[in-house]
Amino acid sequence: MGGRLWALIIKEFLALFRDKKSRMAVILPPLVQLLIFGYAATFDLEHATLAIFNQDQGNFSRELIGRFERSTGFDIVGYLQSESQITPLIDGEGALLVLRVGEQCSQKVALGESCPVQVLIDGRNSNTAMLALNYVRTIITTFNQEKAALKGNGLPAQLNIRAWFNPNLESRWFIVPGIIALLAMIVTLVVTALSVAREREAGTFDQLLVTPLRPWEILIGKAMPGLIVGVGEASLIITVTVFWFKVPLVGSLLVLYPALIIYILSIIGVGLMISSFSTTLQQALLGAFLFIVPAVILSGFSTPIANMPQIMQAMTYLDPMRYFLTIVRRVFLEGAGLHYFIHDLWPMSLIALVTLSMATWLFRHRMY
Amino acid sequence: MRPGRLMRLKGMMRKEWLQVIRDPSSIAIAFFLPILLLVIFGYGVSLDAQDVRIGIVVEQRDQPSLSFVGGFEQTPYFHPSTFLSIQEAETALRAAEIDGIVWVRQTFGSDYLTGQSPPIGLIVNGVDANTARLIQGYVQGIWGSWLEQQAELRGGELTPPVQLEQRIWYNPEVRSTDFLVPGVLAVIMTLIGALLTALVIAREWERGTMEALLVSRISAPEILVGKLIPYFILGMGGLLISLAMASFLFHVPMRGSLWLLLTTSALFLWVALGMGFFISTVFKSQFVAALVAMVSTFLPAFILSGFIFDIRSMPDLVQWLTHLIAARYYVSILQTLFLVGNVWSVILPNSAALVLMGLFFHGIVYRKTHKKLE
Amino acid sequence: MTASSAISSQRTGPKQALTLADVSKTFSVEQQTITALNQVSCTITPQKVTGLIGPDGAGKTTLMRLCSGLLTPESGEICALGIDVVAQPLQVQASVGYMPQRFGLYEDLSVLENLDLYADLQGVALTARAERYDQLLSMAGLEKFRSRLAGRLSGGMKQKLGLVCTLVRPPRLLLLDEPTVGVDPVSRRELWEIVYHLVEAEGMTVLLSTAYLDEAERCAEVILIHQGRILGHKTPQEFSDQVAGRTWMVRADSLGKRSLQKQISHDPEVLDALVMGKAIRVVSHDTSPLQLTQLAQETKVEITAAAPRFEDYFVATLKEEHSNGNGNGEIALAQVGSKQSDDQVITVDNLVRQFGDFYAVNHVSFHVHHGEIFGLLGANGAGKTTTFRMLCGLLPISSGTCTVAGMNLRTAAAAARARIGYMAQKFSLYENLSVMQNLKFFSSAYGLGGARRQRQIDWAIETFDLHDFISAESQSLPLGYKQRLALAVALMHEPEVLFLDEPTSGVDPLARREFWVQINSLADQGVTVLVTTHFMEEAEYCDRLVIMAEGKVLAEGTPESMKESFERDGQEATMEDAFIGLLEANTAKRSDA
């Protein structure tokens, strides 16, 4: 019996990897995606395009503008001469923001009044707009504090900000570990969801069913490539994340891998369920697609779960990726230990258990 | 046009149309998936942090301390909870029960009153860098208005050397829905245009129907046009549904002209169909075509189009790469037409890029589709 | 050819409907160049049916595709209806009708919608359609199914609809690529009637390729093609005349027909021996009278000369180069099944399978004895495959019982399945695995291990002559070898019962002969065989058979007993006559009721 199962597993691997095209299709796209998405998926704003409209001639405004010119966050794209230039520039995406220093700024400051500064931001991408605004605020606040300190009347209190786990707030540190969860899911799901449908279409599934192999043996045979490919792919991506993207791996792999295996098992369960339902490749592919898209969006991969409405937050509890995403990010950056993840691990295990048993049941009842 | 050609085109189109409406998976991609995506993005996805769980540690309950932390109760951004000691709060932060800590030390009140400019501590969990930055911004806002309030109380006015006035154009409330929903349209159109059509020519090859078509009187361009038009209509149908949802359900403003929006959408749909046909023509198997379509059109439309992640923030190499993604031009047009208006300096260059891409894909498909089996 | 027909053909059209001159075509597959057609020249006579006949891989389909302009030849000229195919493929496609092997019916479109599509594509005027549709559909017997989806038609009806779609605008030249593969005899006969009608009534020229050698006799002329070369282009009669005096019928009532065939085929005089009714049809190496000296003296043999057929010529010409290294191709199993011959190995009692309101199998009963070859015949959609799948445990039973070796395979322990071998309708081994990997996997899946596994794999390679293909991907195998591999897999674990679902569909006549020699030798060793087939001459190999229609058993018995009631004028009826007779009687009975 052991020999039978072993032969089945070997066959599944051969079916997946013998053909060069299929080998490439499993290994290459995830790596390319990791590299491109790792660089592309960022919420950090660098080189924001800034145009300056200075209506003042004095030294004070020149000093203020100097701060912006030296900042790495901004690229100055031009100095405007009249108000009428502002609208076409922002409308036409020539600049993300325009800094307008009001008339008689320097004189007003000399008189102890405030210099009016206006920042006009392109709000088409609200997130970018907020980030740019925060940069501007930070520069002006620092500038104000320094000026006030020089005059001896500093602000009555200070705000000291520290960010734990990611001191420079690099969003890549957040996104790239998330890609581990994303790509491991896509690869595992595609491998398992399509395997039975492909055999059904080729007619080999009948040939398999008339052998003395038991349904659960076939199920394990179908699950193993998914498990090994999923874990293997994830390991590869973890390596790239640490050594290429230099995301710190603070926590222990001994925490990450048990969670990874449970996660992959729950995805395999879903994949096998899709497999049992579908009779053609197209259906299987569509089924996988219909699972992947909501699962990714509801997982908190690109936008935080906390920002979703209550109903959708409730729905995220059914999404295995939600749990693993939390774990992988926190293990990487916080180095959190296993005991922090009890509340993520048991629901994920439950999902794995339910999907795998349903897949087994469906498998037995939809064998024909 | 010769009558025979018209009849052939009509026959081809009717056939495609019947196949579409009889295949539940086509309907699912064309109508169910757009609605699902729009609902998820319109309602569910938001980059605007709300109800941030913040831990408040006030070591001495005096007036300055309490007036500062009072600011957290009044904004919808925060959901504060009080901790008795910083150790307790840090434990909660480590356990991910809260996202940040505001720490007002024992000596804050007395130091403040004696003019020593005491610090207020803000610790954020930096794992989600974007949310962390937003929290910082919100706390800075509360801190700023507290300072002004304090200055007024003391009968003066806070006169910082630079008084910043901010104006966020096009989206003054900074609602992320307003920029996500137009972006979803680009994803949906890619889905209908490229993913659905990537399957249709491959399917004809796989089921052996292509050979029968090839030996009939129909010419290769007629086969293409006959397939293009039904899916074009399907795509425009999906677009109208999505537009209606964007306006009436999610109240995204529509500042540009609707006709311009429809025209540019038609242009993008034509490009997406070209990509689908291109994939379908090159890979004659449905399985490979679907995988390639997913990896080369759908995922880039999601990540490289500027729909969620701003292209301006990407490294130069990746920015250059996004110029190969048709969806990026369409996303740019959509966000401008919805939120800004008819800005020709945005619409014309982007449309020109779409025209070029469309000509490229359709040109290759046209050259590759001939009535031969080799 | 009569003088009058020659004159009429000159009057109505170009002298040649289709001419090929020195046409060559090569394909490159994995850096190898394969010559599909080599300097082929021929001329198709107008207003006749010309058959294109040859074994698998002879170049039949390539030739058809070249003629329809789908492929371009490396060299040579093709002229169809006076049009140069190479230079003007579009004009050719506008005037030639071509039905590919897998005709592209849109399965999600109804019969009428498919017709409309092809009428639009072929530019049939709207006003002319109604009449043309009525005419074509009544000719094909599809009037009642106008609004049925093409995917719901039976295999035979699909082929007829494919032909009808090709004919919606009557072409002057019709190219049909294996139109009758996988089609039951009744539909096959109907397809031929359509073709004849077209030739006679509309003066169409037809070029038709086929794997059924009896169909060659129905053609006016036959082109025999082998390895990309034309071996001959004559009337079927002229072909068969070349083996005149070498064909015999042999009867020996004391021996079973299968063992008689086996003994005769070992005789050095004999080139080919085929079971035909109660007798064996023999083709000898030369025209000297058949002696059969090898047969045991006491056997009473009755040898009569028989009229030669096209098939005899075909076999005589091609058999030498085609036979495998194993000589007669018999199979020797290491283990032989149990001895009692009265055992009922397969029992089917009141078996029912419903899909909704539709009874796919409606109270079917039959019993199969140990060591029997039992045939399951029926038109497409008669319920054969459904019965088959229930027996193998692949489909749940709605009601009734069926047992194999005393067990229901759907509920019995998995180990019970080790006692059966299964060969599916289409090649269903792992196409992207090599021959060896397939053998290894299935031997392990059937629980073979260690030395026994190795021995059985060696045995399979030896017996089925798979040496040259051990590491080849099984999808790249020639069809005949795929079928050998499938049989090897089904036999490696030495099953007691062998299930064969249309095992020879689409396989050429020589490979089919070899296959049946193998099956016969298995039955002789006590393996019970259940087989479905569309080739009526193969039904002759069965000890007993049932004929099914609409989910019910119409008749059960030996091939001889079935044919008896259809004898006419003392002439022995063929299996096909019996089959069609039974089915027509059933249809008549039902329409009376």
Short mmCIF file of C-alpha atoms in Angstrom, two decimals, chain C residues 283-493:
data_model
loop_
_atom_site.label_atom_id
_atom_site.label_comp_id
_atom_site.label_asym_id
_atom_site.label_seq_id
_atom_site.Cartn_x
_atom_site.Cartn_y
_atom_site.Cartn_z
CA VAL C 283 -5.70 -15.11 -47.58
CA SER C 284 -2.87 -17.31 -48.72
CA HIS C 285 0.54 -16.30 -49.98
CA ASP C 286 -0.07 -17.53 -53.51
CA THR C 287 -2.76 -18.91 -55.73
CA SER C 288 -1.95 -22.58 -55.17
CA PRO C 289 -4.82 -24.44 -53.48
CA LEU C 290 -4.92 -24.14 -49.73
CA GLN C 291 -3.70 -27.32 -47.97
CA LEU C 292 -3.53 -26.40 -44.31
CA THR C 293 -1.14 -29.29 -43.63
CA GLN C 294 -0.43 -28.06 -40.16
CA LEU C 295 -3.93 -28.77 -38.91
CA ALA C 296 -4.33 -31.98 -36.98
CA GLN C 297 -5.25 -34.88 -39.30
CA GLU C 298 -8.45 -35.79 -37.52
CA THR C 299 -9.94 -32.31 -37.97
CA LYS C 300 -12.56 -32.29 -40.63
CA VAL C 301 -11.89 -29.20 -42.64
CA GLU C 302 -14.01 -27.76 -45.36
CA ILE C 303 -12.14 -25.37 -47.65
CA THR C 304 -13.93 -23.39 -50.32
CA ALA C 305 -12.62 -20.65 -52.56
CA ALA C 306 -14.04 -17.23 -51.79
CA ALA C 307 -14.47 -14.11 -53.83
CA PRO C 308 -11.67 -11.66 -53.15
CA ARG C 309 -12.42 -8.40 -51.41
CA PHE C 310 -10.60 -5.10 -51.23
CA GLU C 311 -9.68 -5.86 -47.66
CA ASP C 312 -7.79 -8.96 -48.75
CA TYR C 313 -5.67 -6.93 -51.09
CA PHE C 314 -5.04 -4.30 -48.46
CA VAL C 315 -3.90 -6.85 -45.93
CA ALA C 316 -1.85 -8.79 -48.41
CA THR C 317 -0.02 -5.67 -49.52
CA LEU C 318 0.64 -4.12 -46.16
CA LYS C 319 0.88 -6.99 -43.73
CA GLU C 320 4.51 -7.96 -44.22
CA GLU C 321 5.98 -4.59 -43.40
CA HIS C 322 3.53 -3.93 -40.61
CA SER C 323 3.66 -7.00 -38.40
CA ASN C 324 5.48 -6.68 -35.12
CA GLY C 325 8.49 -8.65 -33.97
CA ASN C 326 6.43 -10.99 -31.91
CA GLY C 327 5.34 -12.97 -34.92
CA ASN C 328 1.69 -13.70 -34.35
CA GLY C 329 1.23 -11.22 -31.54
CA GLU C 330 -0.22 -13.63 -29.04
CA ILE C 331 0.03 -12.86 -25.37
CA ALA C 332 1.09 -15.31 -22.73
CA LEU C 333 0.10 -14.49 -19.19
CA ALA C 334 2.17 -15.95 -16.39
CA GLN C 335 -0.84 -16.69 -14.29
CA VAL C 336 -3.92 -18.22 -15.76
CA GLY C 337 -7.36 -17.69 -14.35
CA SER C 338 -9.31 -20.36 -12.48
CA LYS C 339 -10.56 -23.42 -14.33
CA GLN C 340 -14.31 -23.78 -13.86
CA SER C 341 -15.82 -22.63 -17.07
CA ASP C 342 -19.43 -22.30 -15.90
CA ASP C 343 -18.69 -19.53 -13.46
CA GLN C 344 -20.66 -16.41 -14.08
CA VAL C 345 -17.95 -13.84 -13.82
CA ILE C 346 -20.10 -10.84 -14.65
CA THR C 347 -23.75 -10.68 -13.73
CA VAL C 348 -26.04 -7.79 -14.60
CA ASP C 349 -29.60 -7.96 -13.30
CA ASN C 350 -32.25 -5.34 -13.94
CA LEU C 351 -29.63 -2.64 -14.04
CA VAL C 352 -31.02 0.89 -14.24
CA ARG C 353 -29.34 4.24 -14.52
CA GLN C 354 -31.38 7.40 -14.64
CA PHE C 355 -30.23 10.92 -15.39
CA GLY C 356 -33.25 12.95 -14.33
CA ASP C 357 -36.19 11.61 -16.32
CA PHE C 358 -33.96 10.00 -18.84
CA TYR C 359 -33.23 6.28 -18.58
CA ALA C 360 -29.73 5.82 -19.96
CA VAL C 361 -29.85 2.17 -18.96
CA ASN C 362 -33.30 0.66 -18.53
CA HIS C 363 -33.52 -2.72 -16.81
CA VAL C 364 -30.63 -4.40 -18.52
CA SER C 365 -29.71 -8.00 -17.65
CA PHE C 366 -27.01 -10.29 -18.98
CA HIS C 367 -24.48 -12.77 -17.67
CA VAL C 368 -20.95 -13.41 -18.78
CA HIS C 369 -19.23 -16.73 -18.24
CA HIS C 370 -15.67 -17.41 -17.36
CA GLY C 371 -13.27 -17.13 -20.29
CA GLU C 372 -15.84 -15.68 -22.63
CA ILE C 373 -15.47 -12.76 -24.97
CA PHE C 374 -18.71 -10.92 -24.51
CA GLY C 375 -19.71 -8.08 -26.80
CA LEU C 376 -21.84 -5.06 -26.00
CA LEU C 377 -23.14 -3.56 -29.24
CA GLY C 378 -25.47 -0.73 -29.94
CA ALA C 379 -25.95 2.54 -31.73
CA ASN C 380 -24.30 5.67 -30.35
CA GLY C 381 -26.15 6.61 -27.20
CA ALA C 382 -27.70 3.19 -26.64
CA GLY C 383 -26.35 2.99 -23.09
CA LYS C 384 -23.30 0.80 -23.67
CA THR C 385 -20.79 3.10 -22.08
CA THR C 386 -23.09 3.85 -19.14
CA THR C 387 -23.50 0.13 -18.46
CA PHE C 388 -19.79 -0.27 -18.79
CA ARG C 389 -19.01 2.48 -16.34
CA MET C 390 -21.42 1.08 -13.78
CA LEU C 391 -19.79 -2.32 -14.06
CA CYS C 392 -16.37 -0.79 -13.46
CA GLY C 393 -17.66 1.11 -10.46
CA LEU C 394 -17.19 4.50 -12.09
CA LEU C 395 -20.86 5.43 -11.92
CA PRO C 396 -23.41 4.74 -9.18
CA ILE C 397 -26.28 2.41 -9.97
CA SER C 398 -29.84 3.77 -9.82
CA SER C 399 -31.33 0.34 -9.20
CA GLY C 400 -30.65 -3.32 -9.94
CA THR C 401 -27.43 -5.17 -9.35
CA CYS C 402 -24.26 -5.79 -11.21
CA THR C 403 -21.33 -7.83 -9.98
CA VAL C 404 -17.90 -8.53 -11.30
CA ALA C 405 -16.26 -11.67 -9.92
CA GLY C 406 -18.98 -11.70 -7.29
CA MET C 407 -18.48 -8.11 -6.13
CA ASN C 408 -19.96 -4.71 -6.80
CA LEU C 409 -16.90 -2.70 -7.71
CA ARG C 410 -18.35 0.54 -6.43
CA THR C 411 -18.79 -0.70 -2.90
CA ALA C 412 -16.28 -3.54 -2.67
CA ALA C 413 -12.86 -3.07 -1.14
CA ALA C 414 -10.36 -1.32 -3.34
CA ALA C 415 -8.35 -4.53 -3.63
CA ALA C 416 -11.21 -6.04 -5.63
CA ARG C 417 -10.35 -3.68 -8.45
CA ALA C 418 -6.99 -5.43 -8.76
CA ARG C 419 -8.90 -8.28 -10.39
CA ILE C 420 -10.04 -6.24 -13.38
CA GLY C 421 -8.23 -4.57 -16.24
CA TYR C 422 -9.72 -1.52 -17.96
CA MET C 423 -9.06 0.06 -21.30
CA ALA C 424 -10.97 3.26 -22.01
CA GLN C 425 -12.53 4.49 -25.22
CA LYS C 426 -9.89 7.05 -25.93
CA PHE C 427 -6.24 6.78 -24.96
CA SER C 428 -6.27 7.63 -21.31
CA LEU C 429 -2.83 7.11 -19.92
CA TYR C 430 -0.68 10.01 -18.84
CA GLU C 431 0.30 11.62 -22.11
CA ASN C 432 3.11 13.70 -20.74
CA LEU C 433 4.75 10.77 -18.97
CA SER C 434 7.06 8.41 -20.79
CA VAL C 435 6.07 4.85 -21.63
CA MET C 436 8.27 3.53 -18.83
CA GLN C 437 6.87 6.01 -16.29
CA ASN C 438 3.35 4.97 -17.19
CA LEU C 439 4.22 1.29 -16.81
CA LYS C 440 5.94 1.92 -13.50
CA PHE C 441 3.12 3.98 -12.12
CA PHE C 442 0.30 1.66 -13.06
CA SER C 443 2.15 -1.47 -11.96
CA SER C 444 2.60 0.10 -8.53
CA ALA C 445 -0.95 1.41 -8.48
CA TYR C 446 -2.09 -2.17 -8.95
CA GLY C 447 0.01 -3.17 -5.98
CA LEU C 448 2.82 -4.92 -7.80
CA GLY C 449 6.13 -4.61 -6.06
CA GLY C 450 9.74 -5.71 -6.07
CA ALA C 451 10.80 -8.44 -8.44
CA ARG C 452 7.27 -9.13 -9.62
CA ARG C 453 6.83 -5.53 -10.73
CA GLN C 454 10.08 -5.58 -12.68
CA ARG C 455 9.17 -8.91 -14.24
CA GLN C 456 5.79 -7.63 -15.35
CA ILE C 457 7.23 -4.42 -16.78
CA ASP C 458 9.79 -6.45 -18.73
CA TRP C 459 7.01 -8.73 -19.86
CA ALA C 460 4.91 -5.80 -21.05
CA ILE C 461 7.79 -4.25 -22.98
CA GLU C 462 8.64 -7.61 -24.53
CA THR C 463 5.10 -8.69 -25.39
CA PHE C 464 3.98 -5.39 -26.83
CA ASP C 465 7.25 -4.59 -28.52
CA LEU C 466 7.68 -1.24 -26.80
CA HIS C 467 11.51 -1.29 -26.74
CA ASP C 468 11.92 1.58 -29.13
CA PHE C 469 9.62 3.87 -27.22
CA ILE C 470 10.59 3.27 -23.59
CA SER C 471 11.53 6.86 -22.86
CA ALA C 472 9.29 8.53 -25.43
CA GLU C 473 6.44 10.64 -24.17
CA SER C 474 3.34 8.57 -24.62
CA GLN C 475 1.51 11.36 -26.46
CA SER C 476 4.11 11.16 -29.22
CA LEU C 477 3.47 7.45 -29.85
CA PRO C 478 1.75 6.35 -33.05
CA LEU C 479 -1.87 5.47 -32.41
CA GLY C 480 -1.28 1.73 -32.70
CA TYR C 481 1.44 1.86 -30.06
CA LYS C 482 -0.70 3.97 -27.75
CA GLN C 483 -3.27 1.25 -27.92
CA ARG C 484 -0.63 -1.41 -27.19
CA LEU C 485 0.56 0.56 -24.20
CA ALA C 486 -2.99 0.92 -22.92
CA LEU C 487 -3.53 -2.81 -23.21
CA ALA C 488 -0.19 -3.50 -21.53
CA VAL C 489 -1.24 -1.34 -18.60
CA ALA C 490 -4.58 -3.10 -18.37
CA LEU C 491 -2.88 -6.50 -18.32
CA MET C 492 0.23 -6.07 -16.20
CA HIS C 493 -1.48 -7.18 -13.02
#
